[in-house]
Amino acid sequence: MIEFTVHAVENASDDSKPLLQKSKKAYGFVPNLHAVMAESPALLEAYRTVAEIFDNKTNLSPTERQVIAMTNNRLNGCTYCMAAHTSIMQGLRVDEDVITSLREGTPIADPKLEALRVFAEKVNLSRGWPDDSDVEALLAAGYTKQTVFDVIVGTAYKVLSNYTNHIANTPLDEAFAKNEWSGDAQPVD
């Protein structure tokens, strides 16, 4: 297996250094995901930019954004992101039953959140080709046409991190270790 560097602010390239400094300021530490992404300033900047857009420019609540993120994390088998986003949801005080459902891939009791979970799953599994009935079900649950596209933003955000973690085998940060996850998603041959 090829090993990738987990960069520190001090040894990062001049283009990645300010991005890692922003991460440290935001989180109190540099998450290993960001430290690995620092190998490519373009990747790190793209990830941070899409994450900021997803958080601040969509019509989704923090819980709804986590439903989309966690659904993609689970389907993509990203152990790092499952642990990290579980920690994020706990910090947001998301109901434990929602967190458990997302970690296990089981239905969420709240029908609106469940409709969002199912649609995010359909988008991921169909590689962006959900059926009209899938879109109609999301709209019937009280979401909008904007939400359809905001799910795509969330999916793109998770592709950046999930795929990075798969390739780099990013070590789990101590901050997320209590929420370690191992799923059954396997690489496609």
Tab-separated table of C-alpha atoms in Angstrom:
chain	number	residue	atom	x	y	z
A	1	MET	CA	0.000	0.000	0.000
A	2	ILE	CA	1.266	3.449	-0.877
A	3	GLU	CA	1.590	5.691	2.165
A	4	PHE	CA	0.397	9.270	2.046
A	5	THR	CA	1.751	12.014	4.283
A	6	VAL	CA	-0.345	13.414	7.097
A	7	HIS	CA	0.938	16.979	6.795
A	8	ALA	CA	1.423	19.339	9.696
A	9	VAL	CA	0.972	23.055	9.186
A	10	GLU	CA	4.758	23.426	9.467
A	11	ASN	CA	5.629	20.978	6.662
A	12	ALA	CA	2.745	21.720	4.307
A	13	SER	CA	3.279	23.467	0.990
A	14	ASP	CA	2.914	27.228	0.885
A	15	ASP	CA	-0.477	26.797	-0.846
A	16	SER	CA	-1.807	24.317	1.740
A	17	LYS	CA	-0.406	25.963	4.856
A	18	PRO	CA	-3.043	28.738	5.160
A	19	LEU	CA	-5.833	26.201	4.542
A	20	LEU	CA	-4.510	23.982	7.349
A	21	GLN	CA	-4.231	27.022	9.614
A	22	LYS	CA	-7.922	27.748	8.956
A	23	SER	CA	-8.752	24.129	9.823
A	24	LYS	CA	-6.810	24.360	13.066
A	25	LYS	CA	-8.583	27.589	13.962
A	26	ALA	CA	-12.011	26.102	13.154
A	27	TYR	CA	-11.571	22.750	14.938
A	28	GLY	CA	-8.848	23.371	17.490
A	29	PHE	CA	-6.699	20.822	15.661
A	30	VAL	CA	-5.985	19.844	12.064
A	31	PRO	CA	-8.163	16.832	11.230
A	32	ASN	CA	-6.136	14.089	9.579
A	33	LEU	CA	-8.438	14.273	6.544
A	34	HIS	CA	-7.359	17.872	5.938
A	35	ALA	CA	-3.736	16.994	6.695
A	36	VAL	CA	-3.791	14.253	4.049
A	37	MET	CA	-5.628	16.459	1.547
A	38	ALA	CA	-2.853	19.056	1.972
A	39	GLU	CA	-0.803	16.975	-0.470
A	40	SER	CA	-3.001	18.610	-3.126
A	41	PRO	CA	-3.830	22.239	-2.326
A	42	ALA	CA	-6.517	22.044	-5.023
A	43	LEU	CA	-8.230	19.119	-3.294
A	44	LEU	CA	-8.058	20.716	0.142
A	45	GLU	CA	-9.400	24.019	-1.172
A	46	ALA	CA	-12.147	22.274	-3.160
A	47	TYR	CA	-13.189	20.262	-0.104
A	48	ARG	CA	-13.229	23.268	2.216
A	49	THR	CA	-15.114	25.359	-0.370
A	50	VAL	CA	-17.777	22.738	-1.100
A	51	ALA	CA	-18.185	22.072	2.641
A	52	GLU	CA	-18.713	25.786	3.267
A	53	ILE	CA	-21.230	26.036	0.431
A	54	PHE	CA	-23.073	22.941	1.689
A	55	ASP	CA	-23.190	24.356	5.227
A	56	ASN	CA	-24.083	27.946	4.375
A	57	LYS	CA	-25.843	28.137	1.023
A	58	THR	CA	-28.247	25.209	0.958
A	59	ASN	CA	-31.784	25.293	2.357
A	60	LEU	CA	-31.014	22.394	4.697
A	61	SER	CA	-30.848	22.320	8.483
A	62	PRO	CA	-27.672	21.008	10.184
A	63	THR	CA	-29.446	17.698	10.866
A	64	GLU	CA	-30.601	17.394	7.261
A	65	ARG	CA	-27.063	18.046	6.017
A	66	GLN	CA	-25.785	15.310	8.298
A	67	VAL	CA	-28.439	12.904	6.987
A	68	ILE	CA	-27.049	13.428	3.483
A	69	ALA	CA	-23.415	13.249	4.594
A	70	MET	CA	-23.854	10.134	6.718
A	71	THR	CA	-25.890	8.344	4.057
A	72	ASN	CA	-23.083	8.877	1.571
A	73	ASN	CA	-20.404	8.000	4.128
A	74	ARG	CA	-22.112	4.690	4.880
A	75	LEU	CA	-22.814	3.775	1.275
A	76	ASN	CA	-19.250	4.656	0.307
A	77	GLY	CA	-17.893	2.667	3.267
A	78	CYS	CA	-15.893	5.584	4.669
A	79	THR	CA	-14.910	4.593	8.191
A	80	TYR	CA	-13.142	7.904	8.844
A	81	CYS	CA	-16.108	10.068	7.853
A	82	MET	CA	-18.630	7.874	9.659
A	83	ALA	CA	-16.739	8.404	12.911
A	84	ALA	CA	-16.137	12.115	12.283
A	85	HIS	CA	-19.739	12.888	11.329
A	86	THR	CA	-21.076	10.850	14.241
A	87	SER	CA	-19.021	13.147	16.481
A	88	ILE	CA	-20.337	16.203	14.623
A	89	MET	CA	-23.941	15.033	15.052
A	90	GLN	CA	-23.393	14.427	18.756
A	91	GLY	CA	-22.074	17.992	19.031
A	92	LEU	CA	-25.195	19.211	17.243
A	93	ARG	CA	-27.318	17.172	19.696
A	94	VAL	CA	-28.986	15.177	16.928
A	95	ASP	CA	-31.296	12.537	18.403
A	96	GLU	CA	-29.420	9.323	19.101
A	97	ASP	CA	-31.997	7.264	17.206
A	98	VAL	CA	-31.271	9.311	14.063
A	99	ILE	CA	-27.528	8.770	14.496
A	100	THR	CA	-28.022	5.038	15.007
A	101	SER	CA	-30.248	4.767	11.935
A	102	LEU	CA	-27.673	6.554	9.794
A	103	ARG	CA	-24.808	4.412	11.077
A	104	GLU	CA	-26.784	1.218	10.475
A	105	GLY	CA	-28.584	2.208	7.278
A	106	THR	CA	-32.002	1.626	8.804
A	107	PRO	CA	-35.097	3.838	8.465
A	108	ILE	CA	-35.289	7.044	10.486
A	109	ALA	CA	-38.485	7.354	12.541
A	110	ASP	CA	-39.058	10.966	11.432
A	111	PRO	CA	-40.816	10.598	8.032
A	112	LYS	CA	-39.382	13.789	6.541
A	113	LEU	CA	-35.796	12.921	7.474
A	114	GLU	CA	-36.393	9.383	6.253
A	115	ALA	CA	-37.526	10.699	2.864
A	116	LEU	CA	-34.311	12.727	2.668
A	117	ARG	CA	-32.204	9.704	3.655
A	118	VAL	CA	-33.878	7.535	1.040
A	119	PHE	CA	-33.443	10.173	-1.671
A	120	ALA	CA	-29.750	10.702	-0.801
A	121	GLU	CA	-29.338	6.932	-1.002
A	122	LYS	CA	-31.066	6.796	-4.399
A	123	VAL	CA	-28.833	9.566	-5.758
A	124	ASN	CA	-25.702	7.770	-4.551
A	125	LEU	CA	-26.660	4.263	-5.661
A	126	SER	CA	-28.002	5.379	-9.042
A	127	ARG	CA	-24.917	7.560	-9.640
A	128	GLY	CA	-27.212	10.540	-10.133
A	129	TRP	CA	-30.004	8.803	-12.020
A	130	PRO	CA	-32.886	8.681	-9.502
A	131	ASP	CA	-36.300	7.853	-10.947
A	132	ASP	CA	-38.978	10.520	-11.235
A	133	SER	CA	-40.828	8.668	-8.478
A	134	ASP	CA	-37.816	9.188	-6.174
A	135	VAL	CA	-37.899	12.950	-6.793
A	136	GLU	CA	-41.680	12.992	-6.356
A	137	ALA	CA	-41.371	11.181	-3.000
A	138	LEU	CA	-38.886	13.770	-1.754
A	139	LEU	CA	-41.147	16.630	-2.847
A	140	ALA	CA	-44.188	14.937	-1.288
A	141	ALA	CA	-42.321	14.794	2.040
A	142	GLY	CA	-42.161	18.598	2.094
A	143	TYR	CA	-38.844	19.278	0.404
A	144	THR	CA	-38.333	21.494	-2.641
A	145	LYS	CA	-36.750	21.220	-6.066
A	146	GLN	CA	-33.814	23.136	-4.583
A	147	THR	CA	-33.363	20.304	-2.087
A	148	VAL	CA	-32.990	17.852	-4.975
A	149	PHE	CA	-29.924	19.769	-6.113
A	150	ASP	CA	-28.664	20.478	-2.589
A	151	VAL	CA	-28.474	16.697	-2.129
A	152	ILE	CA	-26.115	16.650	-5.116
A	153	VAL	CA	-23.931	19.290	-3.425
A	154	GLY	CA	-23.771	17.104	-0.318
A	155	THR	CA	-22.987	14.036	-2.393
A	156	ALA	CA	-20.141	15.848	-4.172
A	157	TYR	CA	-18.779	17.031	-0.811
A	158	LYS	CA	-18.685	13.456	0.449
A	159	VAL	CA	-17.086	12.092	-2.735
A	160	LEU	CA	-14.142	14.420	-2.098
A	161	SER	CA	-13.595	13.196	1.460
A	162	ASN	CA	-14.698	9.567	1.139
A	163	TYR	CA	-12.529	8.884	-1.902
A	164	THR	CA	-9.532	10.624	-0.306
A	165	ASN	CA	-9.872	8.447	2.787
A	166	HIS	CA	-10.157	5.271	0.708
A	167	ILE	CA	-7.009	6.021	-1.269
A	168	ALA	CA	-4.933	7.440	1.603
A	169	ASN	CA	-6.234	5.157	4.370
A	170	THR	CA	-6.470	8.273	6.528
A	171	PRO	CA	-5.793	7.515	10.203
A	172	LEU	CA	-8.699	8.284	12.508
A	173	ASP	CA	-8.193	11.277	14.768
A	174	GLU	CA	-8.266	10.730	18.523
A	175	ALA	CA	-11.201	13.170	18.683
A	176	PHE	CA	-13.342	10.759	16.647
A	177	ALA	CA	-12.026	7.423	17.965
A	178	LYS	CA	-14.942	6.854	20.369
A	179	ASN	CA	-17.247	6.723	17.327
A	180	GLU	CA	-15.213	4.314	15.249
A	181	TRP	CA	-17.299	2.509	12.642
A	182	SER	CA	-16.737	-0.450	10.399
A	183	GLY	CA	-19.300	-1.025	7.729
A	184	ASP	CA	-19.941	-3.676	5.177
A	185	ALA	CA	-19.367	-1.594	2.043
A	186	GLN	CA	-16.575	-3.094	-0.023
A	187	PRO	CA	-14.562	-1.751	-2.930
A	188	VAL	CA	-16.005	-2.613	-6.322
A	189	ASP	CA	-13.805	-4.938	-8.394
